[in-house]
mmCIF file of C-alpha atoms in Angstrom:
data_model
loop_
_atom_site.group_PDB
_atom_site.id
_atom_site.type_symbol
_atom_site.label_atom_id
_atom_site.label_comp_id
_atom_site.label_asym_id
_atom_site.label_seq_id
_atom_site.Cartn_x
_atom_site.Cartn_y
_atom_site.Cartn_z
ATOM 1 C CA GLU A 150 -143.990 30.582 22.735
ATOM 2 C CA ASP A 151 -143.142 27.215 24.266
ATOM 3 C CA GLN A 152 -144.099 26.973 27.929
ATOM 4 C CA VAL A 153 -143.342 24.342 30.544
ATOM 5 C CA THR A 154 -144.890 24.568 34.006
ATOM 6 C CA GLN A 155 -144.030 22.237 36.852
ATOM 7 C CA SER A 156 -146.052 21.780 40.002
ATOM 8 C CA PRO A 157 -145.798 21.827 42.890
ATOM 9 C CA GLU A 158 -142.696 23.977 43.307
ATOM 10 C CA ALA A 159 -141.807 22.020 46.424
ATOM 11 C CA LEU A 160 -143.095 18.793 47.928
ATOM 12 C CA ARG A 161 -142.363 17.207 51.285
ATOM 13 C CA LEU A 162 -143.146 13.512 51.740
ATOM 14 C CA GLN A 163 -142.653 10.997 54.479
ATOM 15 C CA GLU A 164 -140.671 7.922 53.552
ATOM 16 C CA GLY A 165 -143.052 5.470 51.886
ATOM 17 C CA GLU A 166 -145.662 8.136 51.047
ATOM 18 C CA SER A 167 -146.327 7.908 47.301
ATOM 19 C CA SER A 168 -147.115 11.005 45.225
ATOM 20 C CA SER A 169 -146.890 12.558 41.763
ATOM 21 C CA LEU A 170 -145.153 15.550 40.208
ATOM 22 C CA ASN A 171 -146.755 17.363 37.297
ATOM 23 C CA CYS A 172 -145.300 18.916 34.156
ATOM 24 C CA SER A 173 -147.731 20.711 31.868
ATOM 25 C CA TYR A 174 -146.602 22.053 28.518
ATOM 26 C CA THR A 175 -147.719 24.205 25.618
ATOM 27 C CA VAL A 176 -145.555 23.622 22.565
ATOM 28 C CA SER A 177 -145.863 23.244 18.821
ATOM 29 C CA GLY A 178 -144.640 19.893 17.645
ATOM 30 C CA LEU A 179 -143.332 18.004 20.664
ATOM 31 C CA ARG A 180 -140.362 15.827 19.725
ATOM 32 C CA GLY A 181 -139.672 14.498 23.199
ATOM 33 C CA LEU A 182 -140.345 15.154 26.873
ATOM 34 C CA PHE A 183 -137.413 14.628 29.207
ATOM 35 C CA TRP A 184 -137.265 14.116 32.961
ATOM 36 C CA TYR A 185 -134.067 14.842 34.879
ATOM 37 C CA ARG A 186 -133.025 14.651 38.512
ATOM 38 C CA GLN A 187 -130.694 17.321 39.882
ATOM 39 C CA ASP A 188 -128.867 17.059 43.203
ATOM 40 C CA PRO A 189 -127.435 20.206 44.856
ATOM 41 C CA GLY A 190 -124.220 21.306 43.200
ATOM 42 C CA LYS A 191 -124.530 18.766 40.392
ATOM 43 C CA GLY A 192 -125.606 18.784 36.769
ATOM 44 C CA PRO A 193 -128.987 17.291 35.783
ATOM 45 C CA GLU A 194 -129.012 13.501 35.582
ATOM 46 C CA PHE A 195 -131.125 11.961 32.826
ATOM 47 C CA LEU A 196 -134.079 9.807 33.905
ATOM 48 C CA PHE A 197 -136.560 9.313 31.025
ATOM 49 C CA THR A 198 -137.577 10.418 27.562
ATOM 50 C CA LEU A 199 -141.212 10.111 26.470
ATOM 51 C CA TYR A 200 -142.175 10.614 22.845
ATOM 52 C CA SER A 201 -145.920 10.203 22.435
ATOM 53 C CA ALA A 202 -149.161 10.390 24.403
ATOM 54 C CA GLY A 203 -149.909 7.184 26.270
ATOM 55 C CA GLU A 204 -146.280 6.240 26.686
ATOM 56 C CA GLU A 205 -145.026 5.158 30.122
ATOM 57 C CA LYS A 206 -141.521 4.411 31.416
ATOM 58 C CA GLU A 207 -140.350 3.056 34.761
ATOM 59 C CA LYS A 208 -137.122 3.022 36.706
ATOM 60 C CA GLU A 209 -137.018 1.683 40.244
ATOM 61 C CA ARG A 210 -139.538 3.747 42.268
ATOM 62 C CA LEU A 211 -140.204 6.218 39.449
ATOM 63 C CA LYS A 212 -142.749 6.016 36.641
ATOM 64 C CA ALA A 213 -143.230 8.700 34.011
ATOM 65 C CA THR A 214 -146.381 9.066 31.916
ATOM 66 C CA LEU A 215 -147.314 11.390 29.061
ATOM 67 C CA THR A 216 -150.544 12.861 27.700
ATOM 68 C CA LYS A 217 -151.005 15.485 24.992
ATOM 69 C CA LYS A 218 -150.886 18.305 27.540
ATOM 70 C CA GLU A 219 -148.880 17.051 30.506
ATOM 71 C CA SER A 220 -146.558 14.495 32.016
ATOM 72 C CA PHE A 221 -146.549 12.982 35.476
ATOM 73 C CA LEU A 222 -143.645 11.587 37.444
ATOM 74 C CA HIS A 223 -145.061 9.120 39.937
ATOM 75 C CA ILE A 224 -142.918 8.235 42.943
ATOM 76 C CA THR A 225 -143.893 5.026 44.718
ATOM 77 C CA ALA A 226 -142.808 4.453 48.315
ATOM 78 C CA PRO A 227 -140.058 7.091 48.166
ATOM 79 C CA LYS A 228 -136.871 6.924 50.196
ATOM 80 C CA PRO A 229 -134.786 9.812 51.572
ATOM 81 C CA GLU A 230 -132.264 9.294 48.754
ATOM 82 C CA ASP A 231 -134.971 10.290 46.268
ATOM 83 C CA SER A 232 -134.733 13.830 47.628
ATOM 84 C CA ALA A 233 -133.680 16.108 44.749
ATOM 85 C CA THR A 234 -135.005 18.643 42.290
ATOM 86 C CA TYR A 235 -136.866 17.000 39.417
ATOM 87 C CA LEU A 236 -136.763 18.848 36.114
ATOM 88 C CA CYS A 237 -139.004 18.450 33.105
ATOM 89 C CA ALA A 238 -137.988 19.616 29.617
ATOM 90 C CA VAL A 239 -139.638 19.591 26.192
ATOM 91 C CA GLN A 240 -137.825 19.313 22.896
ATOM 92 C CA VAL A 241 -139.243 21.004 19.820
ATOM 93 C CA TYR A 242 -137.996 21.600 16.305
ATOM 94 C CA SER A 243 -136.632 25.146 16.016
ATOM 95 C CA GLY A 244 -135.545 25.333 12.374
ATOM 96 C CA GLY A 245 -132.696 24.047 10.231
ATOM 97 C CA SER A 246 -131.106 21.123 12.049
ATOM 98 C CA ASN A 247 -131.949 22.573 15.450
ATOM 99 C CA TYR A 248 -133.990 21.070 18.254
ATOM 100 C CA LYS A 249 -134.511 23.358 21.224
ATOM 101 C CA LEU A 250 -134.884 22.044 24.782
ATOM 102 C CA THR A 251 -136.985 24.172 27.144
ATOM 103 C CA PHE A 252 -137.034 23.448 30.876
ATOM 104 C CA GLY A 253 -139.561 23.992 33.614
ATOM 105 C CA LYS A 254 -138.431 25.500 36.926
ATOM 106 C CA GLY A 255 -138.444 22.124 38.658
ATOM 107 C CA THR A 256 -140.005 20.527 41.722
ATOM 108 C CA LEU A 257 -137.910 20.290 44.873
ATOM 109 C CA LEU A 258 -138.722 16.959 46.504
ATOM 110 C CA THR A 259 -137.790 16.271 50.116
ATOM 111 C CA VAL A 260 -138.393 12.811 51.556
ATOM 112 C CA ASN A 261 -138.164 12.644 55.327
ATOM 113 C CA PRO A 262 -137.155 9.406 57.073
ATOM 114 C CA GLY B 157 -114.537 10.856 27.376
ATOM 115 C CA ALA B 158 -117.120 9.011 29.434
ATOM 116 C CA GLY B 159 -119.236 12.077 30.079
ATOM 117 C CA VAL B 160 -119.529 15.785 29.385
ATOM 118 C CA SER B 161 -116.558 17.554 30.919
ATOM 119 C CA GLN B 162 -116.594 21.218 31.933
ATOM 120 C CA SER B 163 -113.850 23.486 33.168
ATOM 121 C CA PRO B 164 -113.231 25.292 35.349
ATOM 122 C CA SER B 165 -115.609 23.824 37.899
ATOM 123 C CA ASN B 166 -115.445 27.067 39.878
ATOM 124 C CA LYS B 167 -114.412 30.555 38.828
ATOM 125 C CA VAL B 168 -114.344 33.758 40.830
ATOM 126 C CA THR B 169 -113.705 36.867 38.765
ATOM 127 C CA GLU B 170 -113.778 40.612 39.242
ATOM 128 C CA LYS B 171 -116.498 42.688 37.675
ATOM 129 C CA GLY B 172 -115.438 43.873 34.237
ATOM 130 C CA LYS B 173 -113.075 40.982 33.507
ATOM 131 C CA ASP B 174 -113.592 38.507 30.671
ATOM 132 C CA VAL B 175 -114.071 34.789 31.386
ATOM 133 C CA GLU B 176 -113.942 31.661 29.251
ATOM 134 C CA LEU B 177 -115.762 28.463 30.134
ATOM 135 C CA ARG B 178 -114.927 25.235 28.360
ATOM 136 C CA CYS B 179 -117.058 22.219 27.470
ATOM 137 C CA ASP B 180 -115.779 18.894 26.165
ATOM 138 C CA PRO B 181 -118.798 16.880 24.959
ATOM 139 C CA ILE B 182 -119.198 13.128 24.829
ATOM 140 C CA SER B 183 -117.147 11.722 21.966
ATOM 141 C CA GLY B 184 -119.174 11.507 18.773
ATOM 142 C CA HIS B 185 -121.969 13.776 19.935
ATOM 143 C CA THR B 186 -122.870 16.310 17.264
ATOM 144 C CA ALA B 187 -125.244 18.455 19.309
ATOM 145 C CA LEU B 188 -124.023 20.735 22.101
ATOM 146 C CA TYR B 189 -126.072 23.012 24.363
ATOM 147 C CA TRP B 190 -125.188 25.749 26.844
ATOM 148 C CA TYR B 191 -127.590 26.654 29.657
ATOM 149 C CA ARG B 192 -127.409 29.049 32.595
ATOM 150 C CA GLN B 193 -128.894 28.309 36.010
ATOM 151 C CA SER B 194 -129.128 31.107 38.519
ATOM 152 C CA LEU B 195 -129.678 30.438 42.220
ATOM 153 C CA GLY B 196 -133.133 28.958 42.717
ATOM 154 C CA GLN B 197 -134.031 29.385 39.044
ATOM 155 C CA GLY B 198 -134.685 27.019 36.185
ATOM 156 C CA LEU B 199 -132.331 26.300 33.303
ATOM 157 C CA GLU B 200 -132.137 29.184 30.847
ATOM 158 C CA PHE B 201 -131.214 28.246 27.260
ATOM 159 C CA LEU B 202 -128.216 30.146 25.877
ATOM 160 C CA ILE B 203 -126.990 28.571 22.638
ATOM 161 C CA TYR B 204 -127.188 25.311 20.646
ATOM 162 C CA PHE B 205 -124.735 23.844 18.134
ATOM 163 C CA GLN B 206 -125.635 21.018 15.745
ATOM 164 C CA GLY B 207 -122.872 19.670 13.535
ATOM 165 C CA ASN B 208 -121.830 22.206 10.912
ATOM 166 C CA SER B 209 -125.150 24.071 10.976
ATOM 167 C CA ALA B 210 -125.388 27.684 12.037
ATOM 168 C CA PRO B 211 -125.823 27.761 15.831
ATOM 169 C CA ASP B 212 -129.073 28.811 17.458
ATOM 170 C CA LYS B 213 -127.956 31.868 19.442
ATOM 171 C CA SER B 214 -131.451 33.009 20.357
ATOM 172 C CA GLY B 215 -130.903 32.601 24.113
ATOM 173 C CA LEU B 216 -127.761 34.698 24.522
ATOM 174 C CA PRO B 217 -128.793 37.502 26.919
ATOM 175 C CA SER B 218 -126.520 40.230 25.527
ATOM 176 C CA ASP B 219 -123.680 40.841 23.084
ATOM 177 C CA ARG B 220 -121.237 40.309 25.959
ATOM 178 C CA PHE B 221 -121.935 36.590 25.594
ATOM 179 C CA SER B 222 -120.529 34.518 22.753
ATOM 180 C CA ALA B 223 -119.710 30.888 22.107
ATOM 181 C CA GLU B 224 -117.817 28.906 19.560
ATOM 182 C CA ARG B 225 -117.329 25.264 18.805
ATOM 183 C CA THR B 226 -114.095 24.214 17.181
ATOM 184 C CA GLY B 227 -113.840 21.161 14.972
ATOM 185 C CA GLY B 228 -117.325 20.066 15.931
ATOM 186 C CA SER B 229 -116.130 19.080 19.396
ATOM 187 C CA VAL B 230 -114.936 21.366 22.204
ATOM 188 C CA SER B 231 -116.931 24.511 22.879
ATOM 189 C CA THR B 232 -115.981 27.718 24.676
ATOM 190 C CA LEU B 233 -118.486 30.146 26.178
ATOM 191 C CA THR B 234 -117.010 33.626 26.574
ATOM 192 C CA ILE B 235 -118.462 36.363 28.763
ATOM 193 C CA GLN B 236 -116.920 39.778 28.250
ATOM 194 C CA ARG B 237 -116.926 42.586 30.805
ATOM 195 C CA THR B 238 -118.599 40.399 33.426
ATOM 196 C CA GLN B 239 -121.327 41.840 35.635
ATOM 197 C CA GLN B 240 -122.555 40.624 39.019
ATOM 198 C CA GLU B 241 -125.791 39.398 37.449
ATOM 199 C CA ASP B 242 -123.717 36.964 35.372
ATOM 200 C CA SER B 243 -123.049 34.941 38.529
ATOM 201 C CA ALA B 244 -124.625 31.549 37.935
ATOM 202 C CA VAL B 245 -123.894 27.952 37.065
ATOM 203 C CA TYR B 246 -123.185 27.474 33.387
ATOM 204 C CA LEU B 247 -124.180 24.003 32.229
ATOM 205 C CA CYS B 248 -123.127 22.286 29.035
ATOM 206 C CA ALA B 249 -124.908 19.300 27.504
ATOM 207 C CA SER B 250 -124.427 17.104 24.465
ATOM 208 C CA SER B 251 -126.387 14.541 22.480
ATOM 209 C CA ALA B 252 -126.127 12.461 19.341
ATOM 210 C CA GLY B 253 -128.178 15.177 17.664
ATOM 211 C CA GLY B 254 -131.535 15.186 16.019
ATOM 212 C CA SER B 255 -134.858 14.625 17.642
ATOM 213 C CA GLY B 256 -135.387 12.760 20.882
ATOM 214 C CA ASN B 257 -131.863 11.571 21.573
ATOM 215 C CA THR B 258 -130.792 11.581 25.215
ATOM 216 C CA ILE B 259 -129.147 14.835 26.258
ATOM 217 C CA TYR B 260 -126.404 14.466 28.847
ATOM 218 C CA PHE B 261 -125.235 17.273 31.102
ATOM 219 C CA GLY B 262 -121.891 18.108 32.612
ATOM 220 C CA GLU B 263 -121.465 19.137 36.249
ATOM 221 C CA GLY B 264 -121.369 22.817 35.399
ATOM 222 C CA SER B 265 -119.036 25.758 35.855
ATOM 223 C CA TRP B 266 -119.892 27.892 38.887
ATOM 224 C CA LEU B 267 -119.162 31.529 38.081
ATOM 225 C CA THR B 268 -119.054 34.188 40.795
ATOM 226 C CA VAL B 269 -118.515 37.802 39.799
ATOM 227 C CA VAL B 270 -117.356 40.021 42.678
#
């Protein structure tokens, strides 16, 4: 069974205090690993897709990396507006023309001014 | 449309009533997903449509839940005889299909069963 585990469940940072969020996964045949940001009362907002071990992608203060077992979302010098829940999801082939997307429970990030 | 559109955005219904939730995916997207998110919980997969292929219904929690997709575009998620535990946000997403394409979410339909 595909499993996605995110840690920590919650993280409090001071503005400017860099840190990393972890997403570990156990799947057969990873087709893509997705990172999303979700604000309260909103749908998930797409951030990155990573496809293979060693790949890295950056967007503003965020950088996502991927190994064969886990992904990290590094946040450099965060600002209060980076406060949100960050979700990780893995896509695997599930038969026919189907590709299933399985999510972790997310990390709630709070950045204090 | 510019993004995934869901309606209604909020729905309050009485226990035992049926509800229909609608999803209008991004134009041209062949893949459509439904997820459920309960308070403080992660996203729970419900059902996946890809083009004309048979849908993956493996996540539907009971036979009270069903979904259809007409003409390869709009999808409706139907919950019959609603129960209080059905209260959640129902999220729809779409993509160009296949492996690795970006999957875009709508804002969700908030369902409260009283």
